[in-house]
Amino acid sequence: MDQTTNNTSQTTFFVDVIVPLSVANKFTYRVPKELNEQIVVGKRVIVQFGKTKFYTAIIYNVHPNPPKDYVAKYIDSILDDEPIVTKAQLQLWDWISHYYLCNPGDVMNAALPSGLKLSSTSHITINTDFSLDEMPYDYFTEKEHTVLEALQINSSLSFEDVSVLLSIKTVQGFINKLIQKGAIVIYEEIKDKYKPKLVDYIGVNLTLLNDQMQLKEVLDTLEKKAFKQAELLLMVLHLLKSDETAKQLGLVKKATLLKTFDTAVIKGLVKKEILIETELETSRLLFDNKEKTNKTLNAFQIKAVKEIEHQFETKQAVLLHGVTGSGKTEIYSELINKVIAQGKQVLYLVPEIALTTQLISRIRAVFGNSVGIYHSKFSENERVEIWNSILHEGDHKQDAKHFNIVLGTRSALFLPFNNLGLIIIDEEHDNSYKQQDPAPRYHARDAAMYLANLHKAKVLLGTATPSFESYYNALHNKFGLVRIAERHGNASLPSTVVCDLKKETQQQQNKSIFSHQLVDAITQALAKKEQVILFQNRRGFAPYTECTSCNWIPHCTHCDVALIYHKQTNKLSCHYCGYAMQPPTSCGACGNNNLKYKGFGTEKIEEEIEILFPSAKVARMDLDTTRSKYAYKQLIDEFELGNIDILVGTQMVTKGLDFDNVSVVGVLNVDSVLNFPDFRSYEKAYQLIIQVSGRAGRKDKKGTVYIQTNQPEHSVINHVLADNYLQFYQSQINEREQFHYPPFTRVIELSVVSKDVNVVNDIAQQLANQLKPLFGGMMLGPEFPLIAKIKDQYHKRILLKINREYSPTQVRNLLKQEIDTLQFNNKKSIYRLQIDADPV
């Protein structure tokens, strides 16, 4: 044996690990000497935490130093042959933990797919793609067979169930082997368990298809004895010849047949074995391979590409400020081509899953199957598959999938890139890039900057309405800045019409949701076979229900909000906690029976549009209609194909979607955004109006945007009409500087949370008293937010404005000291302290 190897095997090693819990420190464990040579930073190990719980931890550091304050426990086992987390990832985790003032375990939980976090609170279930019958018996051990047989009786087992079943203490290593064999998948909670989307198909028995004489005899018999069944068989045969999809599969969707025939007719032919019925899984990666030719870059786009490349010579990040419809996607594609030609990886971030849906087919039309997709609608085992593909990029195994381009939402930042060359952040202004709850409350745009720095990569931020922070950085030479003021091709920017609702109401011209001007515009658009988008940033039918006698309004019993009426389910629902109840028949205060639904959401808009335009095909895109995995794609495809005339939606319809035939866009209530009490409200309102306006007038159609408001003279609306972003930015930035708001300061929000409002008041005031001497006038609060109680928990906030001259480390240390003091003085109080750095 080699002397060095011998020395290593006899040395006592310790490892610092990150556990998937919201605890402040990393924990040190001792390594059994027989495992010394297998210990590597980034591998998963099973550790005991507390008396009975076992968790998957990530090795953060290997060293020979025992902890000073406690006796280190031994690690139980090592799960991996090679690291699943890279050193660059651990550096990113550290930065997020420090900058956003959260715990290492919070970052680990956000970063790792649940399928890689085996804990004693996890559950396992049979992998739907796995068939036990197809495997030789000795492929599994006796214990593995015991678990698999138990899973066939019970749909899932907890780790504790497996431990009892096998009479062994720790089962993580055992379960990991079953995962590697493809037999099971893991999920953290029942709600995380995803099932593949299965579609019912009908086909003709192959024996009949291959024997035309026998097929004719069957048809003749059916025509005499079961005419409906004969019609069904003829329809299936016709579709198998005429429908392209049916031709390829040799099958017809059952749903297509059910539009004409009853289930009993289909079952009858299946029972006679003339037809066969089967289920096929519809993969998320199964998108229409439409033949698309790459758009030729126009002169403005070619110039923009050259300017971006020139700026990248001296700047790490460049802001591409291009008007809506200027063809930013084509510019991205050109730059991606050049990066992957160098053998590097590209991360393409979008704010919403809806955007990935439309972009997938476009990007794959250019780059083929080298594009990987990663977002929260994917099941955990599928996210693990993408994770491993990125981790092993460069291995060039024949059976491995390799993705050198990843398209995803903010969580894609955490993938294990090893050769990242470019990060594209599309619609960089969008608030969806900011994680709200739980911690880490990171902003993907800012975290991407640090990730790019680790890989010496470049960052391209694209938008028609830059965030003030990014634009400030560009004007002050921290970022490069490239502008495009022209739309691609022959497309022209839409014209804007302001509809004065106040004036119409005063003149008693209108009692509808829609202004006369908007109704006329929709009528004309439909007559020309053009499409319409209507935007309202509130789902449901009515925001609240009110008694006409005493003005009583039903509220959520768990939150300080009015219950929203959903007509489709006929329930009053809370959008914060999910509480729901049947609509009351009488007032809860005075007993009056006359209750009215007030205001309007997307559901009511959809209903009224269908009344006004009964022949139009109307669809709604909001959270209620897009809960399923493929709902976005289905709606977007239907709208692109012209099967939908009017699309009603929430913010989902504003975010970078590209539809060729939209000529009218209606913003139905811009006042709700303009009047929101927040220092960013004007910025958000401007961005929202411009973005939703950008859906109109693509290609050679000139579009028109109708903004309905009671404040037609509002400064933001005037800036929208002027179509001058720089002018709008300058009108707001001086006010930001005067009152010490970003980008001139960094804001940190501290929220005290408890079920007891008295505890919230007391703790928040104590914290404010501690911080006031340190921050003085740069501290606001404590104050209750607009919604003080959510899910039976009261919230009270303190806002700190931090000068940019202070480093995040200084701020973290100072706040940690004060929070430790607060917790020491209130050991008996039950409360939580939430910290949100750079809230949006």
PDB file of N, CA, C and O in Angstrom, residues 57-122:
ATOM      1  N   ALA A  57     -26.817  15.579   4.606  1.00  0.00           N
ATOM      2  CA  ALA A  57     -26.053  16.822   4.732  1.00  0.00           C
ATOM      3  C   ALA A  57     -25.044  16.897   3.593  1.00  0.00           C
ATOM      4  O   ALA A  57     -24.680  15.881   2.997  1.00  0.00           O
ATOM      5  N   ILE A  58     -24.601  18.113   3.304  1.00  0.00           N
ATOM      6  CA  ILE A  58     -23.592  18.328   2.271  1.00  0.00           C
ATOM      7  C   ILE A  58     -22.255  18.633   2.946  1.00  0.00           C
ATOM      8  O   ILE A  58     -22.184  19.494   3.837  1.00  0.00           O
ATOM      9  N   ILE A  59     -21.210  17.925   2.530  1.00  0.00           N
ATOM     10  CA  ILE A  59     -19.878  18.203   3.091  1.00  0.00           C
ATOM     11  C   ILE A  59     -19.404  19.560   2.585  1.00  0.00           C
ATOM     12  O   ILE A  59     -19.289  19.788   1.381  1.00  0.00           O
ATOM     13  N   TYR A  60     -19.131  20.454   3.530  1.00  0.00           N
ATOM     14  CA  TYR A  60     -18.692  21.807   3.191  1.00  0.00           C
ATOM     15  C   TYR A  60     -17.172  21.946   3.322  1.00  0.00           C
ATOM     16  O   TYR A  60     -16.529  22.662   2.560  1.00  0.00           O
ATOM     17  N   ASN A  61     -16.605  21.231   4.298  1.00  0.00           N
ATOM     18  CA  ASN A  61     -15.164  21.357   4.556  1.00  0.00           C
ATOM     19  C   ASN A  61     -14.655  20.080   5.216  1.00  0.00           C
ATOM     20  O   ASN A  61     -15.378  19.439   5.989  1.00  0.00           O
ATOM     21  N   VAL A  62     -13.432  19.700   4.898  1.00  0.00           N
ATOM     22  CA  VAL A  62     -12.782  18.520   5.515  1.00  0.00           C
ATOM     23  C   VAL A  62     -11.528  19.018   6.229  1.00  0.00           C
ATOM     24  O   VAL A  62     -10.722  19.747   5.644  1.00  0.00           O
ATOM     25  N   HIS A  63     -11.359  18.625   7.507  1.00  0.00           N
ATOM     26  CA  HIS A  63     -10.222  19.125   8.284  1.00  0.00           C
ATOM     27  C   HIS A  63      -9.939  18.179   9.457  1.00  0.00           C
ATOM     28  O   HIS A  63     -10.762  17.299   9.766  1.00  0.00           O
ATOM     29  N   PRO A  64      -8.822  18.353  10.156  1.00  0.00           N
ATOM     30  CA  PRO A  64      -8.480  17.454  11.270  1.00  0.00           C
ATOM     31  C   PRO A  64      -8.849  18.016  12.650  1.00  0.00           C
ATOM     32  O   PRO A  64      -8.433  17.454  13.662  1.00  0.00           O
ATOM     33  N   ASN A  65      -9.632  19.092  12.696  1.00  0.00           N
ATOM     34  CA  ASN A  65      -9.868  19.796  13.971  1.00  0.00           C
ATOM     35  C   ASN A  65     -11.207  19.448  14.601  1.00  0.00           C
ATOM     36  O   ASN A  65     -12.260  19.732  14.018  1.00  0.00           O
ATOM     37  N   PRO A  66     -11.207  18.865  15.792  1.00  0.00           N
ATOM     38  CA  PRO A  66     -12.476  18.551  16.457  1.00  0.00           C
ATOM     39  C   PRO A  66     -13.149  19.842  16.948  1.00  0.00           C
ATOM     40  O   PRO A  66     -12.479  20.843  17.198  1.00  0.00           O
ATOM     41  N   PRO A  67     -14.466  19.841  17.103  1.00  0.00           N
ATOM     42  CA  PRO A  67     -15.153  21.032  17.629  1.00  0.00           C
ATOM     43  C   PRO A  67     -14.793  21.259  19.089  1.00  0.00           C
ATOM     44  O   PRO A  67     -14.532  20.305  19.831  1.00  0.00           O
ATOM     45  N   LYS A  68     -14.797  22.518  19.508  1.00  0.00           N
ATOM     46  CA  LYS A  68     -14.389  22.859  20.870  1.00  0.00           C
ATOM     47  C   LYS A  68     -15.527  22.732  21.881  1.00  0.00           C
ATOM     48  O   LYS A  68     -15.289  22.435  23.056  1.00  0.00           O
ATOM     49  N   ASP A  69     -16.767  22.940  21.420  1.00  0.00           N
ATOM     50  CA  ASP A  69     -17.876  23.068  22.365  1.00  0.00           C
ATOM     51  C   ASP A  69     -18.726  21.806  22.519  1.00  0.00           C
ATOM     52  O   ASP A  69     -19.643  21.776  23.326  1.00  0.00           O
ATOM     53  N   TYR A  70     -18.466  20.780  21.722  1.00  0.00           N
ATOM     54  CA  TYR A  70     -19.255  19.554  21.833  1.00  0.00           C
ATOM     55  C   TYR A  70     -18.456  18.380  21.266  1.00  0.00           C
ATOM     56  O   TYR A  70     -17.485  18.575  20.522  1.00  0.00           O
ATOM     57  N   VAL A  71     -18.893  17.184  21.643  1.00  0.00           N
ATOM     58  CA  VAL A  71     -18.242  15.972  21.131  1.00  0.00           C
ATOM     59  C   VAL A  71     -18.895  15.623  19.795  1.00  0.00           C
ATOM     60  O   VAL A  71     -20.122  15.459  19.716  1.00  0.00           O
ATOM     61  N   ALA A  72     -18.093  15.515  18.773  1.00  0.00           N
ATOM     62  CA  ALA A  72     -18.633  15.278  17.433  1.00  0.00           C
ATOM     63  C   ALA A  72     -19.161  13.857  17.287  1.00  0.00           C
ATOM     64  O   ALA A  72     -18.511  12.898  17.691  1.00  0.00           O
ATOM     65  N   LYS A  73     -20.351  13.729  16.702  1.00  0.00           N
ATOM     66  CA  LYS A  73     -20.888  12.414  16.360  1.00  0.00           C
ATOM     67  C   LYS A  73     -20.220  11.947  15.068  1.00  0.00           C
ATOM     68  O   LYS A  73     -19.724  12.751  14.279  1.00  0.00           O
ATOM     69  N   TYR A  74     -20.264  10.648  14.850  1.00  0.00           N
ATOM     70  CA  TYR A  74     -19.754  10.099  13.597  1.00  0.00           C
ATOM     71  C   TYR A  74     -20.792  10.289  12.486  1.00  0.00           C
ATOM     72  O   TYR A  74     -22.010  10.225  12.745  1.00  0.00           O
ATOM     73  N   ILE A  75     -20.319  10.512  11.267  1.00  0.00           N
ATOM     74  CA  ILE A  75     -21.257  10.469  10.146  1.00  0.00           C
ATOM     75  C   ILE A  75     -21.705   9.021   9.983  1.00  0.00           C
ATOM     76  O   ILE A  75     -20.969   8.087  10.285  1.00  0.00           O
ATOM     77  N   ASP A  76     -22.924   8.831   9.520  1.00  0.00           N
ATOM     78  CA  ASP A  76     -23.480   7.488   9.413  1.00  0.00           C
ATOM     79  C   ASP A  76     -23.010   6.794   8.136  1.00  0.00           C
ATOM     80  O   ASP A  76     -22.621   5.630   8.163  1.00  0.00           O
ATOM     81  N   SER A  77     -23.081   7.496   7.009  1.00  0.00           N
ATOM     82  CA  SER A  77     -22.677   6.891   5.736  1.00  0.00           C
ATOM     83  C   SER A  77     -22.486   7.976   4.688  1.00  0.00           C
ATOM     84  O   SER A  77     -22.892   9.122   4.879  1.00  0.00           O
ATOM     85  N   ILE A  78     -21.869   7.593   3.580  1.00  0.00           N
ATOM     86  CA  ILE A  78     -21.669   8.484   2.445  1.00  0.00           C
ATOM     87  C   ILE A  78     -22.562   7.999   1.310  1.00  0.00           C
ATOM     88  O   ILE A  78     -22.574   6.805   0.981  1.00  0.00           O
ATOM     89  N   LEU A  79     -23.319   8.915   0.704  1.00  0.00           N
ATOM     90  CA  LEU A  79     -24.284   8.511  -0.316  1.00  0.00           C
ATOM     91  C   LEU A  79     -23.717   8.481  -1.731  1.00  0.00           C
ATOM     92  O   LEU A  79     -24.237   7.781  -2.589  1.00  0.00           O
ATOM     93  N   ASP A  80     -22.678   9.276  -2.005  1.00  0.00           N
ATOM     94  CA  ASP A  80     -22.260   9.494  -3.389  1.00  0.00           C
ATOM     95  C   ASP A  80     -20.857   8.973  -3.674  1.00  0.00           C
ATOM     96  O   ASP A  80     -19.975   9.010  -2.819  1.00  0.00           O
ATOM     97  N   ASP A  81     -20.678   8.555  -4.926  1.00  0.00           N
ATOM     98  CA  ASP A  81     -19.342   8.184  -5.386  1.00  0.00           C
ATOM     99  C   ASP A  81     -18.541   9.416  -5.778  1.00  0.00           C
ATOM    100  O   ASP A  81     -17.313   9.401  -5.779  1.00  0.00           O
ATOM    101  N   GLU A  82     -19.242  10.469  -6.156  1.00  0.00           N
ATOM    102  CA  GLU A  82     -18.594  11.726  -6.531  1.00  0.00           C
ATOM    103  C   GLU A  82     -19.469  12.880  -6.050  1.00  0.00           C
ATOM    104  O   GLU A  82     -20.667  12.701  -5.802  1.00  0.00           O
ATOM    105  N   PRO A  83     -18.915  14.089  -5.902  1.00  0.00           N
ATOM    106  CA  PRO A  83     -19.703  15.213  -5.376  1.00  0.00           C
ATOM    107  C   PRO A  83     -20.899  15.534  -6.263  1.00  0.00           C
ATOM    108  O   PRO A  83     -20.812  15.461  -7.495  1.00  0.00           O
ATOM    109  N   ILE A  84     -22.008  15.905  -5.633  1.00  0.00           N
ATOM    110  CA  ILE A  84     -23.185  16.353  -6.403  1.00  0.00           C
ATOM    111  C   ILE A  84     -23.320  17.874  -6.346  1.00  0.00           C
ATOM    112  O   ILE A  84     -24.152  18.444  -7.043  1.00  0.00           O
ATOM    113  N   VAL A  85     -22.513  18.517  -5.483  1.00  0.00           N
ATOM    114  CA  VAL A  85     -22.491  19.980  -5.391  1.00  0.00           C
ATOM    115  C   VAL A  85     -21.060  20.435  -5.631  1.00  0.00           C
ATOM    116  O   VAL A  85     -20.117  19.887  -5.051  1.00  0.00           O
ATOM    117  N   THR A  86     -20.898  21.436  -6.493  1.00  0.00           N
ATOM    118  CA  THR A  86     -19.550  21.907  -6.824  1.00  0.00           C
ATOM    119  C   THR A  86     -19.080  22.955  -5.821  1.00  0.00           C
ATOM    120  O   THR A  86     -19.891  23.549  -5.089  1.00  0.00           O
ATOM    121  N   LYS A  87     -17.785  23.214  -5.816  1.00  0.00           N
ATOM    122  CA  LYS A  87     -17.237  24.244  -4.927  1.00  0.00           C
ATOM    123  C   LYS A  87     -17.771  25.629  -5.283  1.00  0.00           C
ATOM    124  O   LYS A  87     -18.003  26.462  -4.400  1.00  0.00           O
ATOM    125  N   ALA A  88     -17.984  25.870  -6.580  1.00  0.00           N
ATOM    126  CA  ALA A  88     -18.550  27.159  -6.998  1.00  0.00           C
ATOM    127  C   ALA A  88     -19.964  27.315  -6.450  1.00  0.00           C
ATOM    128  O   ALA A  88     -20.357  28.416  -6.027  1.00  0.00           O
ATOM    129  N   GLN A  89     -20.740  26.232  -6.431  1.00  0.00           N
ATOM    130  CA  GLN A  89     -22.080  26.299  -5.853  1.00  0.00           C
ATOM    131  C   GLN A  89     -22.026  26.645  -4.368  1.00  0.00           C
ATOM    132  O   GLN A  89     -22.820  27.459  -3.876  1.00  0.00           O
ATOM    133  N   LEU A  90     -21.116  26.019  -3.656  1.00  0.00           N
ATOM    134  CA  LEU A  90     -20.998  26.302  -2.220  1.00  0.00           C
ATOM    135  C   LEU A  90     -20.612  27.760  -1.976  1.00  0.00           C
ATOM    136  O   LEU A  90     -21.065  28.379  -1.012  1.00  0.00           O
ATOM    137  N   GLN A  91     -19.796  28.313  -2.863  1.00  0.00           N
ATOM    138  CA  GLN A  91     -19.454  29.738  -2.748  1.00  0.00           C
ATOM    139  C   GLN A  91     -20.683  30.604  -2.980  1.00  0.00           C
ATOM    140  O   GLN A  91     -20.879  31.605  -2.295  1.00  0.00           O
ATOM    141  N   LEU A  92     -21.509  30.225  -3.963  1.00  0.00           N
ATOM    142  CA  LEU A  92     -22.763  30.956  -4.206  1.00  0.00           C
ATOM    143  C   LEU A  92     -23.683  30.843  -3.004  1.00  0.00           C
ATOM    144  O   LEU A  92     -24.295  31.843  -2.585  1.00  0.00           O
ATOM    145  N   TRP A  93     -23.796  29.647  -2.424  1.00  0.00           N
ATOM    146  CA  TRP A  93     -24.627  29.470  -1.232  1.00  0.00           C
ATOM    147  C   TRP A  93     -24.149  30.379  -0.104  1.00  0.00           C
ATOM    148  O   TRP A  93     -24.968  31.002   0.591  1.00  0.00           O
ATOM    149  N   ASP A  94     -22.836  30.447   0.083  1.00  0.00           N
ATOM    150  CA  ASP A  94     -22.276  31.315   1.135  1.00  0.00           C
ATOM    151  C   ASP A  94     -22.662  32.770   0.902  1.00  0.00           C
ATOM    152  O   ASP A  94     -23.057  33.476   1.834  1.00  0.00           O
ATOM    153  N   TRP A  95     -22.523  33.212  -0.344  1.00  0.00           N
ATOM    154  CA  TRP A  95     -22.830  34.615  -0.652  1.00  0.00           C
ATOM    155  C   TRP A  95     -24.298  34.923  -0.387  1.00  0.00           C
ATOM    156  O   TRP A  95     -24.634  35.940   0.223  1.00  0.00           O
ATOM    157  N   ILE A  96     -25.189  34.028  -0.820  1.00  0.00           N
ATOM    158  CA  ILE A  96     -26.626  34.237  -0.596  1.00  0.00           C
ATOM    159  C   ILE A  96     -26.937  34.261   0.892  1.00  0.00           C
ATOM    160  O   ILE A  96     -27.697  35.102   1.382  1.00  0.00           O
ATOM    161  N   SER A  97     -26.315  33.346   1.632  1.00  0.00           N
ATOM    162  CA  SER A  97     -26.535  33.289   3.077  1.00  0.00           C
ATOM    163  C   SER A  97     -26.108  34.580   3.766  1.00  0.00           C
ATOM    164  O   SER A  97     -26.817  35.091   4.642  1.00  0.00           O
ATOM    165  N   HIS A  98     -24.960  35.127   3.353  1.00  0.00           N
ATOM    166  CA  HIS A  98     -24.456  36.345   3.986  1.00  0.00           C
ATOM    167  C   HIS A  98     -25.208  37.590   3.534  1.00  0.00           C
ATOM    168  O   HIS A  98     -25.616  38.413   4.353  1.00  0.00           O
ATOM    169  N   TYR A  99     -25.417  37.712   2.227  1.00  0.00           N
ATOM    170  CA  TYR A  99     -26.032  38.940   1.712  1.00  0.00           C
ATOM    171  C   TYR A  99     -27.497  39.043   2.117  1.00  0.00           C
ATOM    172  O   TYR A  99     -27.983  40.121   2.465  1.00  0.00           O
ATOM    173  N   TYR A 100     -28.216  37.915   2.069  1.00  0.00           N
ATOM    174  CA  TYR A 100     -29.652  37.945   2.372  1.00  0.00           C
ATOM    175  C   TYR A 100     -29.957  37.548   3.814  1.00  0.00           C
ATOM    176  O   TYR A 100     -31.117  37.318   4.161  1.00  0.00           O
ATOM    177  N   LEU A 101     -28.922  37.481   4.635  1.00  0.00           N
ATOM    178  CA  LEU A 101     -29.068  37.329   6.085  1.00  0.00           C
ATOM    179  C   LEU A 101     -29.943  36.130   6.458  1.00  0.00           C
ATOM    180  O   LEU A 101     -30.913  36.239   7.215  1.00  0.00           O
ATOM    181  N   CYS A 102     -29.602  34.976   5.883  1.00  0.00           N
ATOM    182  CA  CYS A 102     -30.350  33.760   6.178  1.00  0.00           C
ATOM    183  C   CYS A 102     -29.377  32.649   6.559  1.00  0.00           C
ATOM    184  O   CYS A 102     -28.163  32.853   6.577  1.00  0.00           O
ATOM    185  N   ASN A 103     -29.906  31.490   6.877  1.00  0.00           N
ATOM    186  CA  ASN A 103     -29.080  30.371   7.329  1.00  0.00           C
ATOM    187  C   ASN A 103     -28.630  29.488   6.163  1.00  0.00           C
ATOM    188  O   ASN A 103     -29.337  29.388   5.155  1.00  0.00           O
ATOM    189  N   PRO A 104     -27.472  28.815   6.323  1.00  0.00           N
ATOM    190  CA  PRO A 104     -26.986  27.943   5.245  1.00  0.00           C
ATOM    191  C   PRO A 104     -27.995  26.867   4.837  1.00  0.00           C
ATOM    192  O   PRO A 104     -28.129  26.545   3.660  1.00  0.00           O
ATOM    193  N   GLY A 105     -28.700  26.319   5.828  1.00  0.00           N
ATOM    194  CA  GLY A 105     -29.695  25.285   5.528  1.00  0.00           C
ATOM    195  C   GLY A 105     -30.848  25.806   4.699  1.00  0.00           C
ATOM    196  O   GLY A 105     -31.444  25.069   3.905  1.00  0.00           O
ATOM    197  N   ASP A 106     -31.208  27.096   4.870  1.00  0.00           N
ATOM    198  CA  ASP A 106     -32.258  27.699   4.041  1.00  0.00           C
ATOM    199  C   ASP A 106     -31.846  27.688   2.575  1.00  0.00           C
ATOM    200  O   ASP A 106     -32.647  27.392   1.691  1.00  0.00           O
ATOM    201  N   VAL A 107     -30.583  28.024   2.333  1.00  0.00           N
ATOM    202  CA  VAL A 107     -30.083  28.063   0.954  1.00  0.00           C
ATOM    203  C   VAL A 107     -30.018  26.651   0.373  1.00  0.00           C
ATOM    204  O   VAL A 107     -30.402  26.415  -0.773  1.00  0.00           O
ATOM    205  N   MET A 108     -29.560  25.713   1.183  1.00  0.00           N
ATOM    206  CA  MET A 108     -29.502  24.316   0.728  1.00  0.00           C
ATOM    207  C   MET A 108     -30.888  23.823   0.321  1.00  0.00           C
ATOM    208  O   MET A 108     -31.052  23.161  -0.718  1.00  0.00           O
ATOM    209  N   ASN A 109     -31.894  24.144   1.121  1.00  0.00           N
ATOM    210  CA  ASN A 109     -33.261  23.713   0.814  1.00  0.00           C
ATOM    211  C   ASN A 109     -33.768  24.309  -0.483  1.00  0.00           C
ATOM    212  O   ASN A 109     -34.482  23.663  -1.247  1.00  0.00           O
ATOM    213  N   ALA A 110     -33.411  25.571  -0.746  1.00  0.00           N
ATOM    214  CA  ALA A 110     -33.836  26.220  -1.987  1.00  0.00           C
ATOM    215  C   ALA A 110     -33.078  25.668  -3.186  1.00  0.00           C
ATOM    216  O   ALA A 110     -33.624  25.560  -4.283  1.00  0.00           O
ATOM    217  N   ALA A 111     -31.814  25.324  -2.979  1.00  0.00           N
ATOM    218  CA  ALA A 111     -30.935  24.944  -4.087  1.00  0.00           C
ATOM    219  C   ALA A 111     -31.133  23.508  -4.549  1.00  0.00           C
ATOM    220  O   ALA A 111     -31.187  23.236  -5.746  1.00  0.00           O
ATOM    221  N   LEU A 112     -31.216  22.580  -3.615  1.00  0.00           N
ATOM    222  CA  LEU A 112     -31.254  21.161  -3.982  1.00  0.00           C
ATOM    223  C   LEU A 112     -32.673  20.696  -4.278  1.00  0.00           C
ATOM    224  O   LEU A 112     -33.601  20.998  -3.519  1.00  0.00           O
ATOM    225  N   PRO A 113     -32.878  19.948  -5.355  1.00  0.00           N
ATOM    226  CA  PRO A 113     -34.174  19.285  -5.560  1.00  0.00           C
ATOM    227  C   PRO A 113     -34.450  18.341  -4.388  1.00  0.00           C
ATOM    228  O   PRO A 113     -33.521  17.763  -3.824  1.00  0.00           O
ATOM    229  N   SER A 114     -35.706  18.198  -4.027  1.00  0.00           N
ATOM    230  CA  SER A 114     -36.050  17.338  -2.884  1.00  0.00           C
ATOM    231  C   SER A 114     -35.556  15.914  -3.083  1.00  0.00           C
ATOM    232  O   SER A 114     -35.259  15.206  -2.125  1.00  0.00           O
ATOM    233  N   GLY A 115     -35.459  15.485  -4.346  1.00  0.00           N
ATOM    234  CA  GLY A 115     -34.980  14.135  -4.626  1.00  0.00           C
ATOM    235  C   GLY A 115     -33.554  13.893  -4.197  1.00  0.00           C
ATOM    236  O   GLY A 115     -33.125  12.747  -4.088  1.00  0.00           O
ATOM    237  N   LEU A 116     -32.796  14.961  -3.936  1.00  0.00           N
ATOM    238  CA  LEU A 116     -31.417  14.819  -3.461  1.00  0.00           C
ATOM    239  C   LEU A 116     -31.302  15.036  -1.955  1.00  0.00           C
ATOM    240  O   LEU A 116     -30.212  14.971  -1.409  1.00  0.00           O
ATOM    241  N   LYS A 117     -32.436  15.316  -1.307  1.00  0.00           N
ATOM    242  CA  LYS A 117     -32.409  15.551   0.138  1.00  0.00           C
ATOM    243  C   LYS A 117     -33.152  14.408   0.835  1.00  0.00           C
ATOM    244  O   LYS A 117     -34.360  14.472   1.037  1.00  0.00           O
ATOM    245  N   LEU A 118     -32.449  13.352   1.159  1.00  0.00           N
ATOM    246  CA  LEU A 118     -33.073  12.225   1.835  1.00  0.00           C
ATOM    247  C   LEU A 118     -33.081  12.489   3.332  1.00  0.00           C
ATOM    248  O   LEU A 118     -32.032  12.568   3.953  1.00  0.00           O
ATOM    249  N   SER A 119     -34.257  12.672   3.891  1.00  0.00           N
ATOM    250  CA  SER A 119     -34.338  12.885   5.340  1.00  0.00           C
ATOM    251  C   SER A 119     -35.309  11.880   5.936  1.00  0.00           C
ATOM    252  O   SER A 119     -36.085  11.253   5.224  1.00  0.00           O
ATOM    253  N   SER A 120     -35.253  11.745   7.232  1.00  0.00           N
ATOM    254  CA  SER A 120     -36.121  10.763   7.880  1.00  0.00           C
ATOM    255  C   SER A 120     -37.575  11.208   7.883  1.00  0.00           C
ATOM    256  O   SER A 120     -38.440  10.497   8.356  1.00  0.00           O
ATOM    257  N   THR A 121     -37.853  12.402   7.343  1.00  0.00           N
ATOM    258  CA  THR A 121     -39.247  12.847   7.208  1.00  0.00           C
ATOM    259  C   THR A 121     -39.700  12.744   5.757  1.00  0.00           C
ATOM    260  O   THR A 121     -40.807  13.129   5.431  1.00  0.00           O
ATOM    261  N   SER A 122     -38.831  12.209   4.872  1.00  0.00           N
ATOM    262  CA  SER A 122     -39.191  12.074   3.459  1.00  0.00           C
ATOM    263  C   SER A 122     -40.070  10.843   3.246  1.00  0.00           C
ATOM    264  O   SER A 122     -40.199   9.989   4.109  1.00  0.00           O
TER     265      SER A 122
END
